[in-house]
Coordinates of C-alpha atoms and ligand atoms in Angstrom, one line a residue:
M24 CA 185.2 121.1 228.7
R25 CA 186.4 118.8 225.2
I26 CA 189.6 118.9 223.6
A27 CA 189.3 119.6 219.9
T28 CA 191.7 120.0 216.8
Y29 CA 191.3 120.4 212.9
A30 CA 191.1 117.0 211.3
S31 CA 195.0 116.9 210.0
H32 CA 198.5 117.0 211.3
S33 CA 199.2 115.5 214.7
A34 CA 195.1 115.5 215.6
L35 CA 195.7 111.8 215.6
Q36 CA 198.0 112.1 218.4
I37 CA 196.8 115.0 220.0
L38 CA 192.8 113.7 220.7
H39 CA 194.6 110.1 221.1
G40 CA 196.3 111.6 223.7
A41 CA 192.8 113.2 225.1
K42 CA 190.6 110.6 225.7
K43 CA 193.8 108.5 227.2
E44 CA 193.4 111.9 229.8
G45 CA 189.3 111.7 229.8
F46 CA 188.4 114.0 227.9
E47 CA 185.5 113.9 225.1
T48 CA 187.0 115.0 221.8
V49 CA 185.9 117.5 218.6
A50 CA 187.5 116.9 215.2
F51 CA 186.1 119.3 212.6
G52 CA 187.8 119.3 208.9
P53 CA 186.8 118.3 205.3
A54 CA 184.1 115.3 204.9
H55 CA 186.4 113.3 203.5
V56 CA 189.0 112.5 206.3
K57 CA 186.2 111.8 208.6
P58 CA 186.7 108.4 208.9
L59 CA 189.9 107.9 209.9
Y60 CA 189.2 110.0 213.0
T61 CA 185.8 107.9 213.8
K62 CA 186.6 104.3 211.8
Y63 CA 190.0 103.5 211.1
F64 CA 191.1 105.2 214.6
P65 CA 188.1 106.0 216.9
V66 CA 189.6 108.8 219.0
A67 CA 187.1 111.8 217.4
D68 CA 184.0 110.8 219.3
Y69 CA 182.2 114.2 217.1
F70 CA 183.2 115.0 213.7
I71 CA 181.9 118.3 212.1
E72 CA 182.8 118.6 208.6
E73 CA 183.3 122.5 208.7
T74 CA 186.4 124.5 208.8
Y75 CA 186.2 126.5 211.8
P76 CA 182.9 125.1 213.2
E77 CA 182.6 128.4 215.3
G78 CA 179.3 128.2 217.1
E79 CA 179.2 124.5 217.3
L80 CA 182.5 124.2 219.0
L81 CA 181.3 127.6 221.4
G82 CA 178.9 125.2 222.0
L83 CA 180.3 121.7 222.8
D84 CA 182.6 123.7 225.5
A85 CA 186.0 123.0 223.6
V86 CA 189.2 123.9 223.9
V87 CA 191.2 124.2 220.3
I88 CA 194.4 122.9 220.7
P89 CA 196.3 124.6 217.6
T90 CA 198.6 123.1 214.5
G91 CA 200.6 124.0 211.8
S92 CA 197.7 122.6 209.8
F93 CA 194.8 124.6 211.6
V94 CA 196.9 127.8 211.9
A95 CA 197.4 127.5 208.6
H96 CA 193.7 126.8 206.8
L97 CA 192.6 129.5 209.1
G98 CA 195.3 132.7 208.8
I99 CA 196.5 134.6 211.5
E100 CA 194.1 137.2 211.4
L101 CA 191.5 134.5 211.9
V102 CA 193.0 132.7 214.8
E103 CA 194.1 135.7 216.5
K104 CA 189.9 137.0 216.6
M105 CA 188.4 133.4 217.1
R106 CA 186.2 132.9 220.5
V107 CA 186.6 129.5 221.2
P108 CA 189.5 128.8 223.9
Y109 CA 192.8 128.6 222.4
Y110 CA 195.5 126.2 224.1
G111 CA 198.9 128.5 224.0
N112 CA 199.6 132.6 223.6
K113 CA 198.7 133.7 220.6
K114 CA 201.1 136.4 220.8
V115 CA 204.1 133.7 219.5
L116 CA 201.8 133.8 215.6
R117 CA 203.5 136.9 214.4
W118 CA 206.8 137.0 215.9
E119 CA 207.0 133.3 214.2
S120 CA 206.2 134.3 210.7
D121 CA 207.7 136.8 210.2
R122 CA 211.6 136.2 209.4
S123 CA 213.1 139.2 210.9
L124 CA 210.7 139.2 214.2
E125 CA 211.4 135.1 214.4
R126 CA 215.2 135.8 214.4
I127 CA 215.1 138.7 217.0
W128 CA 213.6 136.4 218.8
L129 CA 216.6 133.1 218.1
E130 CA 219.1 135.8 218.7
K131 CA 218.0 136.7 221.9
A132 CA 217.7 133.2 223.3
R133 CA 221.6 133.2 221.9
L134 CA 221.0 130.6 219.6
R135 CA 223.5 129.5 217.0
L136 CA 221.5 130.6 214.0
P137 CA 223.0 130.4 209.8
R138 CA 224.6 134.1 208.9
V139 CA 221.9 135.5 206.9
Y140 CA 223.0 137.7 203.5
E141 CA 222.0 140.9 203.0
D142 CA 223.6 141.3 200.0
P143 CA 224.0 138.4 197.0
D144 CA 227.0 139.7 196.1
D145 CA 228.6 139.0 199.3
I146 CA 228.1 135.4 198.9
D147 CA 231.3 133.2 200.1
G148 CA 229.9 130.1 200.1
P149 CA 227.0 128.0 199.6
V150 CA 223.4 129.2 200.1
I151 CA 220.2 128.4 200.7
V152 CA 218.0 130.8 199.4
K153 CA 213.8 131.4 201.0
P154 CA 211.3 133.2 199.4
Y155 CA 209.2 134.5 202.2
G156 CA 205.9 132.3 203.2
A157 CA 206.7 129.4 200.7
K158 CA 205.9 126.4 202.0
G159 CA 207.0 122.7 203.3
G160 CA 210.8 124.5 201.3
N161 CA 209.4 124.7 197.6
G162 CA 210.6 127.6 195.9
Y163 CA 213.8 127.1 198.0
F164 CA 216.8 127.1 195.7
L165 CA 220.3 127.0 196.8
A166 CA 223.6 129.0 195.2
K167 CA 227.2 128.6 195.8
S168 CA 228.5 132.4 194.2
P169 CA 226.7 135.7 193.6
A170 CA 226.7 134.7 189.7
D171 CA 225.2 131.1 190.4
F172 CA 222.8 133.5 193.4
W173 CA 221.7 135.8 189.8
E174 CA 221.2 133.3 187.6
K175 CA 218.7 130.7 189.6
A176 CA 217.1 134.0 191.0
G177 CA 216.3 135.6 187.4
R178 CA 214.3 132.3 186.7
L179 CA 211.6 133.4 189.6
G180 CA 211.3 136.9 188.4
I181 CA 214.5 138.4 191.0
T182 CA 216.6 140.5 188.7
E183 CA 217.7 143.5 190.3
K184 CA 218.5 144.3 194.4
E185 CA 214.9 146.1 194.9
D186 CA 213.2 142.8 194.6
L187 CA 215.5 141.3 197.2
S188 CA 212.8 142.2 199.7
E189 CA 210.5 138.8 199.5
I190 CA 213.4 136.6 200.3
Q191 CA 216.0 135.8 202.5
I192 CA 219.6 134.1 201.8
Q193 CA 221.0 131.8 204.5
E194 CA 224.2 130.2 205.0
Y195 CA 223.5 126.3 203.9
V196 CA 224.6 124.5 207.2
L197 CA 226.1 121.2 206.4
G198 CA 224.9 119.0 208.4
I199 CA 222.5 116.6 210.5
P200 CA 218.9 117.7 210.8
V201 CA 217.6 117.4 214.1
Y202 CA 214.4 119.0 215.8
P203 CA 214.2 118.4 219.0
H204 CA 210.2 119.1 220.5
Y205 CA 209.8 120.4 223.7
F206 CA 207.2 120.7 226.2
Y207 CA 207.0 124.0 228.5
S208 CA 204.4 123.8 231.3
K209 CA 203.9 127.5 232.2
L210 CA 201.6 125.9 234.9
N211 CA 204.4 124.2 236.4
R212 CA 207.2 126.3 235.4
E213 CA 209.1 123.3 233.6
L214 CA 211.0 122.7 230.2
E215 CA 210.3 118.7 229.0
L216 CA 212.1 117.3 226.1
M217 CA 209.5 115.2 224.5
S218 CA 211.2 113.4 221.6
I219 CA 213.3 114.3 218.9
D220 CA 213.3 113.5 214.9
R221 CA 214.3 114.2 211.9
R222 CA 211.7 115.0 208.7
Y223 CA 212.0 112.6 205.7
E224 CA 211.8 114.9 202.1
S225 CA 211.3 114.1 198.8
N226 CA 213.1 114.9 197.0
A227 CA 216.3 115.3 199.4
D228 CA 216.3 112.6 201.0
A229 CA 215.8 110.7 197.4
I230 CA 218.8 112.7 195.4
G231 CA 221.6 109.9 197.5
R232 CA 219.8 107.6 195.9
I233 CA 221.1 108.2 192.3
P234 CA 224.6 107.6 191.8
A235 CA 226.5 111.0 191.6
G236 CA 227.2 111.1 187.4
E237 CA 223.9 110.8 187.2
Q238 CA 222.5 113.3 188.9
L239 CA 225.3 115.6 187.1
G240 CA 223.1 114.6 184.5
L241 CA 219.4 115.4 185.1
E242 CA 219.8 118.8 186.4
L243 CA 217.9 118.1 189.5
N244 CA 217.0 121.1 192.0
T245 CA 216.7 120.3 195.5
N246 CA 213.0 120.4 197.2
Y247 CA 212.0 119.8 200.5
T248 CA 208.4 118.4 200.8
V249 CA 207.9 116.6 204.5
I250 CA 206.4 112.9 203.7
G251 CA 207.1 111.8 206.8
N252 CA 209.0 111.6 210.3
I253 CA 211.9 109.5 211.4
P254 CA 212.8 108.8 215.5
I255 CA 215.8 110.6 216.3
V256 CA 218.0 109.7 219.5
L257 CA 220.7 112.0 220.3
R258 CA 224.0 111.1 221.5
E259 CA 223.7 111.5 225.1
S260 CA 226.5 114.4 225.6
L261 CA 224.8 116.4 222.9
L262 CA 221.3 116.3 225.1
M263 CA 222.1 118.8 228.0
E264 CA 222.9 121.8 225.0
V265 CA 219.5 120.7 223.6
I266 CA 217.9 121.2 226.8
D267 CA 219.3 124.2 227.8
A268 CA 218.6 125.8 223.8
G269 CA 215.0 124.9 224.9
E270 CA 215.3 126.9 227.9
R271 CA 216.8 130.5 226.6
T272 CA 214.2 130.2 224.4
I273 CA 211.4 130.0 226.5
K274 CA 213.5 133.4 228.9
A275 CA 213.2 135.0 225.6
A276 CA 210.1 134.6 224.8
E277 CA 209.1 135.8 228.4
G278 CA 210.5 139.2 227.7
L279 CA 209.3 139.2 224.2
M280 CA 205.4 138.1 224.1
G281 CA 204.8 137.6 227.2
G282 CA 205.3 133.8 227.0
L283 CA 205.9 131.1 225.3
W284 CA 204.1 127.3 226.9
G285 CA 203.2 124.1 225.6
P286 CA 204.8 122.3 222.9
F287 CA 207.2 124.1 220.4
C288 CA 209.9 122.8 218.5
L289 CA 213.2 124.2 217.4
E290 CA 214.4 122.9 213.8
G291 CA 218.2 122.8 212.7
V292 CA 221.3 120.7 211.9
Y293 CA 224.0 118.9 214.2
T294 CA 227.5 120.6 212.2
E295 CA 230.6 117.8 212.3
D296 CA 231.8 120.1 215.0
M297 CA 228.5 118.6 217.3
A298 CA 227.0 122.7 217.1
F299 CA 223.7 123.0 217.1
V300 CA 222.5 125.6 214.4
V301 CA 218.5 126.3 214.4
F302 CA 217.0 128.1 211.5
E303 CA 213.4 128.3 212.4
I304 CA 211.2 128.0 215.6
S305 CA 207.6 126.0 215.0
A306 CA 205.8 127.3 218.8
R307 CA 203.3 124.6 218.7
I308 CA 202.7 120.9 218.1
V309 CA 204.7 120.2 215.3
A310 CA 204.5 116.7 212.7
G311 CA 208.0 114.9 214.2
T312 CA 205.7 114.1 217.5
N313 CA 203.2 111.9 215.2
P314 CA 206.0 108.6 215.9
F315 CA 205.9 109.0 219.5
V316 CA 201.9 107.9 220.1
H317 CA 203.2 105.6 222.9
G318 CA 205.8 108.0 224.0
S319 CA 209.7 108.3 223.2
P320 CA 212.5 106.8 225.3
Y321 CA 213.0 110.5 227.0
S322 CA 209.1 110.4 227.5
W323 CA 209.7 107.0 229.4
L324 CA 212.8 108.4 231.3
R325 CA 210.9 110.9 232.7
Y326 CA 206.9 109.7 233.4
D327 CA 207.5 106.0 233.3
F328 CA 204.6 105.1 231.3
P329 CA 203.5 106.4 227.5
V330 CA 203.1 109.6 227.3
S331 CA 203.2 111.7 223.9
T332 CA 202.7 115.4 223.2
G333 CA 199.4 115.3 222.5
R334 CA 198.7 113.5 226.0
R335 CA 201.1 115.5 227.3
I336 CA 198.9 118.4 226.2
A337 CA 195.7 116.9 227.9
M338 CA 197.6 116.3 231.0
E339 CA 198.3 120.1 231.4
L340 CA 194.2 120.8 230.3
R341 CA 193.5 118.3 233.2
Q342 CA 195.9 119.6 235.8
G343 CA 194.6 123.5 234.9
V344 CA 191.0 122.2 235.4
G345 CA 191.8 120.6 239.1
E346 CA 193.5 123.1 239.7
N347 CA 191.0 126.7 238.8
R348 CA 194.0 128.3 236.3
L349 CA 192.8 127.7 232.8
G350 CA 192.8 130.7 232.8
E351 CA 196.5 130.6 232.4
I352 CA 196.8 128.8 229.6
L353 CA 194.1 129.7 227.3
T354 CA 193.9 133.0 225.3
Ligands
ATP526 P1 208.0 124.4 207.5 O1 208.0 126.1 208.2 O2 207.0 123.2 207.8 O3 209.4 124.3 208.9 P2 209.8 125.7 205.4 O4 209.2 125.6 204.7 O5 210.2 126.6 206.6 O6 209.3 124.3 206.8 P3 212.5 125.3 207.1 O7 212.2 124.0 207.8 O8 212.7 126.6 206.6 O9 211.4 124.9 205.6 O10 213.8 124.3 205.8 C1 213.1 123.2 204.6 C2 214.6 122.4 204.5 O11 215.7 122.8 204.8 C3 214.5 121.7 205.8 O12 215.0 119.7 205.4 C4 216.3 122.0 206.3 O13 216.8 121.1 206.8 C5 216.8 122.9 205.4 N1 217.5 124.4 205.5 C6 216.7 124.9 205.9 N2 217.3 126.6 206.6 C7 218.8 125.6 206.4 C8 219.9 125.7 206.4 N3 220.1 127.6 206.5 N4 221.0 125.3 206.4 C9 220.7 124.1 205.8 N5 219.7 123.2 205.6 C10 218.6 124.3 205.7

């Protein structure tokens, strides 16, 4: 068996971790990034210059580790139909990509969620407006009143309430972005806190570099294009709550879709009164785990040797091979 992934996102970490666990590795993707995975960082034993080389992957006895880039490039339909073994539960893809299903899941997990406004005329505080399918926060806008909303929505061609099916209006929660990365071992039935990051986003994190007076004149719109990730270590008294939130998310998934296993991330903010408000779940490895190729303070506390999320995935697969239980974790 070999471990394969699409050459982007967190592939360096996944393949590096796989090699640490003694697997041969396969990267596939555009030709121009090949040197990244074979020369500058030699983590891929095989590099296939294709978006999804199904035949070759089957021939190499590969298991695909899904990433956000892999799912985005292939599209959910193809991922659901792919014949190469996939680490994780494919049923979560639908739950995660549909904002209303995702909300049912997170509500069932009893997480604190931002209020959703069905009617823009109810807006009574700051809101963040999210068009469906927007990537990386592109196309989001902020508004503070019904009038402000209709003016900004008008620029997107949304002029009446009938046009609202393509957007979600969420309460804008003022807080510090915190993205805990979890790993749920289906084989051991155990949740682990792997690491925590915050995203470094342009231009949201750039606007503060301009004095307030000048910001007003520039009429800037906030964007959230992720440029990199920064490690966070949480105040210790917050850790139990973050872990409980992960446990409840797993429990809710068992009832709704037959379980969530492997890496996942809750994306939210911590408010000034120390409430963790979650606005999204990523049900697979997130790129925020990339600063932790050599492990994080949390994985160090648990393992006492360097364990990245990529390596933790490979450890699970190694255990699955050893106990003849791969069928429980591959779909
Ligand atoms: P991805 O799918 O890559 O995770 P996305 O495009 O769905 O990203 P979000 O993660 O929803 O984008 O949000 C982008 C940015 O907007 C983040 O920095 C997040 O902190 C901020 N944000 C999202 N929702 C809220 C909210 N309700 N209140 C405050 N900030 C928010």
